[in-house]
Amino acid sequence: MKTILITGGTGYIGSHAVVAFEQAGYKTVIVDNLSNSSLKTIDGIEKIIGYRPDFFEVDLRDKTKLEDVFRKYDFDWVVHFAWLKAVWESCEKPLEYFDNNIVWSIRLFELMKDYWVRNIIFSSSATVYTSPQPSPLKEREQAQSWIKEDFVTWNTSNPYGTTKFLLEVILTDLSKFAGFNVINLRYFNPIGAHESWYIWEDPDGIPNNLLPYIMKVATGELKKLRVFWDDYDTVDGTWVRDYIDVVDLIDGHLKAYELLENIPLSNFPPEGERIATKGFIDNFNLWVGRWVSVLEMVEAAKKVTGKDITYEIAPRREGDLGEVYCNPSKAKSILDWEATTSLEDSLRNSWKFYNK
Ligand SMILES: NC(=O)c1ccc[n+]([C@@H]2O[C@H](COP(=O)([O-])OP(=O)(O)OC[C@H]3O[C@@H](n4cnc5c(N)ncnc54)[C@H](O)[C@@H]3O)[C@@H](O)[C@H]2O)c1
């Protein structure tokens, strides 16, 4: 049975990946420092899959502890989710983001090299695309068709995006010079939850992401949604994003995994060999191709929850773009993947959790 190391596996997206990979017949091993998640997630995963997944509380910066995990298992793959991910926070603490997101990933890659684990799926983000992207509303269709995987990545609009961009550059070189096989998935704004609602996105305090924020207002835990600015050049002045259901998103990871399994593995060059064997890297946008503004999301959530969702317009946040587009056609043609969950179903699954 193939064994997969999942970093950040108790987080929102990582926990859904653990469930999907286990249910598809793989063995997963989770490492997470629980800085943005908790052991409740392990209980939730156990309820869904019927047994407790292997979990190690490890900070990726602690190479010794991480190496203990590499010694214990013969990993075939790594799926790398562990990351600091708040865009606004990255603008306030850019050095912390560069240090944490880049340096700890390098520790991980060193161990992958030492233990001959060359296959990795990386969760990148559409924030790597050069900004500002074309934004006038009338050009939407045209703009979306531009942002294919070979669109320029650079000049990111915040340090979070820069850390993703830099890691993509590093992985590209590792594929060229160290035989790494990489599937790089670029996505934005996952929403929803596993239908069991045993695992979910439930950040403490005021959430960074829109949907948990709206849900917490719907339950009355928070009084008002703060809508960060209503003067963007968009349908109603509020941000427009593409929201993808987390279960669809993880299905894309499984499809990517199948693709990687079917490519011939590189011959790993012995240490010190001058001509390194080439690996492989490919990038995919995992997007729905469906645009939703903040106020449209509020309206959709009102219908699903039956609750009033009060909001106020707050000042624009640094690093936020008005609209972001991507073209998901490559994932459809090569991975045979498409997001199929409706916005209402994603909202309904989230609401099941918040309303319980
Ligand atoms: N949620 C989104 O909107 C979104 C969009 C695009 C890409 N992504 C990427 O997907 C990945 C997962 O995102 P998520 O929403 O599940 O985030 P999350 O915060 O829920 O999960 C990340 C997990 O990583 C863990 N972690 C952080 N630093 C660590 C460290 N040093 N050592 C070990 N564990 C550490 C956290 O405790 C957390 O459980 C991230 O790489 C993120 O950048 C997320």
Coordinates of C-alpha atoms and ligand atoms in Angstrom, one line a residue:
M1 CA 0.0 0.0 0.0
K2 CA 1.4 3.4 -0.9
T3 CA 2.2 5.7 2.1
I4 CA 1.6 9.4 1.9
L5 CA 3.0 12.0 4.2
I6 CA 0.4 14.8 4.6
T7 CA 1.8 18.0 6.1
G8 CA -0.8 20.3 7.7
G9 CA -3.1 17.2 7.7
T10 CA -5.2 18.4 10.7
G11 CA -5.9 21.7 8.9
Y12 CA -9.1 22.4 6.9
I13 CA -8.0 21.2 3.5
G14 CA -5.4 18.6 4.8
S15 CA -8.0 16.8 6.9
H16 CA -10.3 16.4 3.9
A17 CA -7.3 15.1 1.9
V18 CA -6.6 12.5 4.7
V19 CA -10.2 11.2 4.5
A20 CA -10.2 11.0 0.7
F21 CA -6.8 9.4 0.4
E22 CA -7.6 6.8 3.1
Q23 CA -10.9 6.0 1.5
A24 CA -9.2 5.6 -1.8
G25 CA -7.0 2.9 -0.3
Y26 CA -3.8 4.7 0.6
K27 CA -2.1 5.0 4.0
T28 CA -1.7 8.5 5.2
V29 CA 0.6 9.9 7.9
I30 CA -0.1 13.4 9.3
V31 CA 2.4 15.9 10.6
D32 CA 1.1 19.1 12.0
N33 CA 2.1 21.5 14.8
L34 CA -1.5 22.3 15.6
S35 CA -0.8 26.0 15.3
N36 CA -4.0 26.5 13.3
S37 CA -5.9 23.2 14.0
S38 CA -6.6 20.8 16.9
L39 CA -6.8 17.2 17.8
K40 CA -10.6 17.3 17.5
T41 CA -9.9 16.9 13.7
I42 CA -8.2 13.6 14.3
D43 CA -11.4 12.5 16.2
G44 CA -13.5 13.7 13.3
I45 CA -11.4 11.8 10.8
E46 CA -11.6 8.6 12.9
K47 CA -15.4 8.9 13.0
I48 CA -15.5 9.1 9.2
I49 CA -13.0 6.4 8.2
G50 CA -13.5 4.1 11.2
Y51 CA -9.9 4.1 12.6
R52 CA -7.4 6.7 13.9
P53 CA -5.0 8.0 11.3
D54 CA -1.3 8.1 12.2
F55 CA -0.6 11.6 13.5
F56 CA 2.6 13.3 14.8
E57 CA 2.6 16.7 16.4
V58 CA 5.6 18.0 14.7
D59 CA 6.7 21.5 13.7
L60 CA 8.3 21.3 10.3
R61 CA 11.0 23.6 11.5
D62 CA 12.1 20.9 13.9
K63 CA 14.1 18.7 11.5
T64 CA 15.1 16.2 14.1
K65 CA 11.5 15.4 15.0
L66 CA 10.5 15.4 11.3
E67 CA 13.3 13.0 10.5
D68 CA 12.0 10.6 13.2
V69 CA 8.8 10.4 11.1
F70 CA 10.8 9.8 7.9
R71 CA 12.7 7.0 9.6
K72 CA 9.5 5.3 10.7
Y73 CA 7.8 5.1 7.3
D74 CA 8.7 4.4 3.7
F75 CA 6.9 7.3 2.1
D76 CA 6.0 7.2 -1.6
W77 CA 4.6 10.7 -1.7
V78 CA 4.3 14.0 0.2
V79 CA 1.3 16.3 0.0
H80 CA 2.4 19.6 1.4
F81 CA -0.3 21.8 3.0
A82 CA 1.4 23.2 6.1
W83 CA 1.6 26.9 5.6
L84 CA 0.9 30.3 7.2
K85 CA -1.9 31.5 4.9
A86 CA -3.5 34.8 6.0
V87 CA -3.0 37.3 3.2
W88 CA -3.5 40.4 5.5
E89 CA -1.2 39.0 8.2
S90 CA 1.5 38.3 5.6
C91 CA 1.4 42.1 4.8
E92 CA 2.0 42.8 8.5
K93 CA 4.7 40.2 9.0
P94 CA 6.3 39.5 5.7
L95 CA 9.6 38.2 7.2
E96 CA 7.8 35.7 9.4
Y97 CA 6.0 34.4 6.3
F98 CA 9.2 34.2 4.2
D99 CA 11.0 32.5 7.1
N100 CA 8.3 30.1 8.0
N101 CA 6.8 29.1 4.7
I102 CA 10.0 28.9 2.7
V103 CA 12.6 27.7 5.3
W104 CA 10.5 25.0 6.8
S105 CA 9.6 23.7 3.3
I106 CA 13.3 23.5 2.5
R107 CA 13.8 21.3 5.7
L108 CA 11.1 19.0 4.4
F109 CA 12.7 18.8 0.9
E110 CA 16.1 18.0 2.4
L111 CA 14.5 15.0 4.2
M112 CA 12.7 14.0 1.0
K113 CA 16.0 14.0 -0.8
D114 CA 17.8 12.1 1.9
Y115 CA 15.1 9.4 2.2
W116 CA 14.6 9.1 -1.6
V117 CA 11.0 10.5 -1.6
R118 CA 10.8 12.4 -4.8
N119 CA 7.1 12.8 -5.4
I120 CA 5.1 15.8 -4.1
I121 CA 1.8 17.5 -4.6
F122 CA 2.1 21.1 -3.6
S123 CA -0.9 23.3 -2.7
S124 CA -0.2 26.6 -4.3
S125 CA -2.5 29.4 -5.0
A126 CA -3.7 31.6 -7.8
T127 CA -2.1 34.5 -5.9
V128 CA 1.1 33.6 -7.8
Y129 CA -0.3 35.1 -11.0
T130 CA 1.0 38.6 -11.9
S131 CA -1.2 41.3 -10.6
P132 CA -3.1 43.4 -11.2
Q133 CA -5.0 41.0 -13.4
P134 CA -7.3 42.6 -16.0
S135 CA -10.3 43.7 -14.1
P136 CA -13.1 45.6 -16.0
L137 CA -16.3 43.6 -15.7
K138 CA -17.0 43.5 -19.4
E139 CA -13.7 41.8 -20.0
R140 CA -14.4 38.9 -17.6
E141 CA -14.7 36.2 -20.1
Q142 CA -11.7 37.3 -22.0
A143 CA -9.7 37.8 -18.8
Q144 CA -10.5 34.4 -17.6
S145 CA -9.3 32.8 -20.7
W146 CA -5.9 34.5 -20.3
I147 CA -5.0 33.1 -16.9
K148 CA -3.9 29.7 -18.0
E149 CA -1.1 27.9 -16.2
D150 CA 1.6 29.5 -18.4
F151 CA 0.4 33.1 -17.5
V152 CA 3.1 35.2 -16.0
T153 CA 3.7 34.5 -12.3
W154 CA 5.5 37.3 -10.5
N155 CA 4.7 40.7 -9.1
T156 CA 2.4 39.1 -6.6
S157 CA 0.1 41.4 -4.6
N158 CA 1.1 40.2 -1.1
P159 CA 3.9 38.3 0.7
Y160 CA 1.7 35.2 1.1
G161 CA 1.5 35.0 -2.7
T162 CA 5.2 35.7 -2.9
T163 CA 5.9 32.7 -0.7
K164 CA 3.8 30.4 -2.9
F165 CA 5.6 31.9 -6.0
L166 CA 9.1 31.3 -4.5
L167 CA 8.3 27.8 -3.5
E168 CA 7.1 27.1 -7.0
V169 CA 10.5 28.4 -8.3
I170 CA 12.3 26.1 -5.8
L171 CA 10.2 23.1 -6.8
T172 CA 10.8 23.8 -10.5
D173 CA 14.6 23.7 -9.9
L174 CA 14.2 20.5 -7.7
S175 CA 12.4 18.9 -10.7
K176 CA 15.2 20.0 -13.0
F177 CA 18.2 19.2 -10.8
A178 CA 17.2 16.8 -8.1
G179 CA 14.7 14.4 -9.8
F180 CA 11.6 15.7 -7.9
N181 CA 8.3 14.9 -9.5
V182 CA 5.9 17.7 -8.7
I183 CA 2.3 18.4 -9.3
N184 CA 1.6 22.0 -8.4
L185 CA -2.0 22.9 -7.8
R186 CA -3.1 26.5 -7.8
Y187 CA -6.4 27.3 -6.2
F188 CA -8.3 29.9 -4.3
N189 CA -11.1 30.1 -1.7
P190 CA -12.1 26.5 -0.8
I191 CA -15.5 26.4 1.0
G192 CA -17.8 23.8 2.3
A193 CA -17.1 20.7 4.4
H194 CA -17.3 16.9 4.3
E195 CA -21.0 15.9 4.3
S196 CA -20.6 14.1 7.6
W197 CA -19.6 17.5 9.2
Y198 CA -17.1 15.7 11.4
I199 CA -14.4 17.8 9.8
W200 CA -14.8 21.4 8.9
E201 CA -13.3 24.9 8.7
D202 CA -13.7 26.4 12.1
P203 CA -11.1 29.0 12.9
D204 CA -11.0 30.5 16.4
G205 CA -12.2 34.2 16.7
I206 CA -12.7 36.3 13.6
P207 CA -12.1 34.1 10.6
N208 CA -9.9 35.2 7.7
N209 CA -12.0 33.5 5.1
L210 CA -15.4 34.7 4.1
L211 CA -17.7 31.7 4.5
P212 CA -16.8 30.8 8.2
Y213 CA -17.2 34.6 8.9
I214 CA -20.7 34.6 7.4
M215 CA -21.6 31.4 9.2
K216 CA -20.5 32.8 12.6
V217 CA -22.7 35.8 12.0
A218 CA -25.6 33.5 11.0
T219 CA -25.2 31.6 14.3
G220 CA -25.0 34.9 16.3
E221 CA -21.4 34.2 17.5
L222 CA -20.3 37.3 15.7
K223 CA -22.5 40.4 15.4
K224 CA -21.6 41.7 11.9
L225 CA -19.7 40.7 8.9
R226 CA -17.1 43.2 7.9
V227 CA -17.1 43.6 4.2
F228 CA -13.7 44.9 3.2
W229 CA -14.5 47.7 0.8
D230 CA -17.3 48.2 -1.7
D231 CA -15.6 50.3 -4.3
Y232 CA -13.8 47.7 -6.4
D233 CA -14.6 47.7 -10.1
T234 CA -16.9 44.7 -9.8
V235 CA -20.6 43.8 -10.1
D236 CA -21.5 45.4 -6.8
G237 CA -18.3 46.9 -5.7
T238 CA -17.3 44.0 -3.4
W239 CA -14.6 41.4 -4.1
V240 CA -15.4 38.7 -6.6
R241 CA -13.8 35.3 -6.1
D242 CA -14.2 31.8 -7.4
Y243 CA -15.3 29.5 -4.5
I244 CA -14.5 25.8 -4.9
D245 CA -16.0 23.1 -2.7
V246 CA -13.3 21.5 -0.6
V247 CA -14.4 17.9 -1.5
D248 CA -14.1 18.8 -5.3
L249 CA -10.7 20.3 -4.6
I250 CA -9.5 17.2 -2.9
D251 CA -10.8 15.1 -5.8
G252 CA -8.5 17.2 -7.9
H253 CA -5.6 16.2 -5.7
L254 CA -6.5 12.5 -6.1
K255 CA -6.6 12.9 -9.9
A256 CA -3.3 14.7 -9.8
Y257 CA -1.9 11.8 -7.7
E258 CA -3.1 9.3 -10.3
L259 CA -1.4 11.3 -13.0
L260 CA 1.9 11.3 -11.1
E261 CA 1.7 7.6 -10.5
N262 CA 1.5 6.9 -14.1
I263 CA 4.6 8.9 -15.2
P264 CA 7.9 7.0 -15.2
L265 CA 9.9 7.8 -12.1
S266 CA 13.2 9.5 -12.6
N267 CA 16.4 7.6 -11.8
F268 CA 17.6 9.2 -8.6
P269 CA 21.2 10.3 -9.2
P270 CA 23.6 9.3 -6.5
E271 CA 24.8 12.1 -4.2
G272 CA 27.4 14.2 -6.0
E273 CA 26.7 13.0 -9.5
R274 CA 27.2 15.9 -11.8
I275 CA 24.5 15.2 -14.3
A276 CA 21.3 15.2 -12.3
T277 CA 18.3 13.2 -13.6
K278 CA 15.4 15.3 -14.6
G279 CA 12.2 15.1 -12.7
F280 CA 8.8 16.5 -13.7
I281 CA 6.7 19.4 -12.8
D282 CA 3.3 20.4 -14.0
N283 CA 0.9 23.2 -12.9
F284 CA -2.8 23.0 -12.8
N285 CA -5.5 25.6 -11.9
L286 CA -8.2 24.0 -9.8
W287 CA -11.0 26.4 -10.3
V288 CA -14.8 26.3 -10.8
G289 CA -15.0 29.2 -13.2
R290 CA -17.9 30.7 -11.2
W291 CA -17.7 34.2 -9.9
V292 CA -19.4 35.2 -6.6
S293 CA -19.2 38.7 -5.0
V294 CA -19.2 39.1 -1.2
L295 CA -22.7 40.4 -1.3
E296 CA -23.9 37.6 -3.6
M297 CA -22.4 35.1 -1.1
V298 CA -24.3 36.9 1.8
E299 CA -27.5 36.6 -0.2
A300 CA -26.9 32.9 -0.9
A301 CA -26.1 32.2 2.7
K302 CA -29.2 34.0 3.9
K303 CA -31.3 31.6 1.7
V304 CA -29.6 28.5 2.9
T305 CA -29.5 29.4 6.6
G306 CA -32.7 31.3 6.8
K307 CA -30.9 33.8 9.0
D308 CA -30.3 37.5 8.6
I309 CA -26.7 38.4 8.0
T310 CA -25.8 41.9 9.0
Y311 CA -22.8 43.5 7.5
E312 CA -20.9 46.7 7.5
I313 CA -18.5 48.1 5.0
A314 CA -14.9 48.3 6.4
P315 CA -11.8 49.9 5.0
R316 CA -10.0 48.2 2.1
R317 CA -7.4 45.7 3.3
E318 CA -3.8 45.8 2.0
G319 CA -3.0 43.0 -0.4
D320 CA -6.6 42.3 -1.5
L321 CA -7.6 42.3 -5.2
G322 CA -11.0 43.2 -6.5
E323 CA -11.4 40.3 -8.9
V324 CA -9.3 37.2 -9.6
Y325 CA -9.7 34.9 -12.5
C326 CA -8.3 31.7 -13.7
N327 CA -8.9 29.2 -16.5
P328 CA -9.6 25.6 -15.3
S329 CA -9.6 24.0 -18.8
K330 CA -6.2 22.2 -18.5
A331 CA -7.3 20.3 -15.3
K332 CA -10.4 19.3 -17.2
S333 CA -8.6 18.0 -20.2
I334 CA -5.5 16.4 -18.6
L335 CA -6.7 15.4 -15.1
D336 CA -10.3 14.7 -16.2
W337 CA -11.3 16.8 -13.3
E338 CA -14.1 19.3 -12.9
A339 CA -15.8 20.9 -9.8
T340 CA -19.4 19.8 -9.7
T341 CA -20.8 20.8 -6.3
S342 CA -23.2 23.7 -6.4
L343 CA -22.7 26.8 -4.3
E344 CA -25.9 26.0 -2.4
D345 CA -24.7 22.5 -1.5
S346 CA -21.3 23.8 -0.2
L347 CA -23.2 26.3 1.9
R348 CA -25.6 23.7 3.2
N349 CA -22.7 21.4 4.3
S350 CA -21.0 24.3 6.1
W351 CA -24.3 25.3 7.8
K352 CA -24.9 21.7 9.0
F353 CA -21.7 22.1 11.0
Y354 CA -22.3 25.6 12.3
N355 CA -25.9 24.9 13.1
K356 CA -25.3 21.7 15.1
Ligands
LIG1 N1 -7.9 28.0 2.5 C1 -7.6 28.7 1.4 O1 -8.3 29.7 1.2 C2 -6.5 28.3 0.5 C3 -6.4 28.8 -0.8 C4 -5.3 28.4 -1.6 C5 -4.3 27.7 -1.1 N2 -4.4 27.3 0.2 C6 -3.3 26.5 0.7 O2 -3.7 25.2 1.1 C7 -2.9 24.8 2.3 C8 -3.9 24.4 3.4 O3 -4.7 25.5 3.7 P1 -5.8 25.4 4.8 O4 -6.9 26.3 4.5 O5 -6.2 24.0 5.1 O6 -5.1 26.0 6.1 P2 -5.1 25.5 7.6 O7 -4.4 26.6 8.4 O8 -6.4 25.0 8.0 O9 -4.1 24.3 7.6 C9 -2.7 24.4 7.6 C10 -2.2 23.5 8.7 O10 -0.8 23.6 8.7 C11 -0.4 23.6 10.1 N3 1.0 24.2 10.2 C12 1.2 25.5 10.0 N4 2.5 25.7 10.2 C13 3.1 24.5 10.5 C14 4.4 24.1 10.8 N5 5.4 24.9 10.9 N6 4.6 22.8 11.0 C15 3.6 21.9 11.0 N7 2.3 22.2 10.7 C16 2.1 23.5 10.5 C17 -1.5 24.3 10.8 O11 -1.5 23.9 12.2 C18 -2.7 23.8 10.1 O12 -3.3 22.7 10.7 C19 -2.0 26.0 2.6 O13 -0.8 25.7 2.0 C20 -2.7 27.1 2.0 O14 -1.8 28.2 1.6 C21 -5.4 27.6 1.0

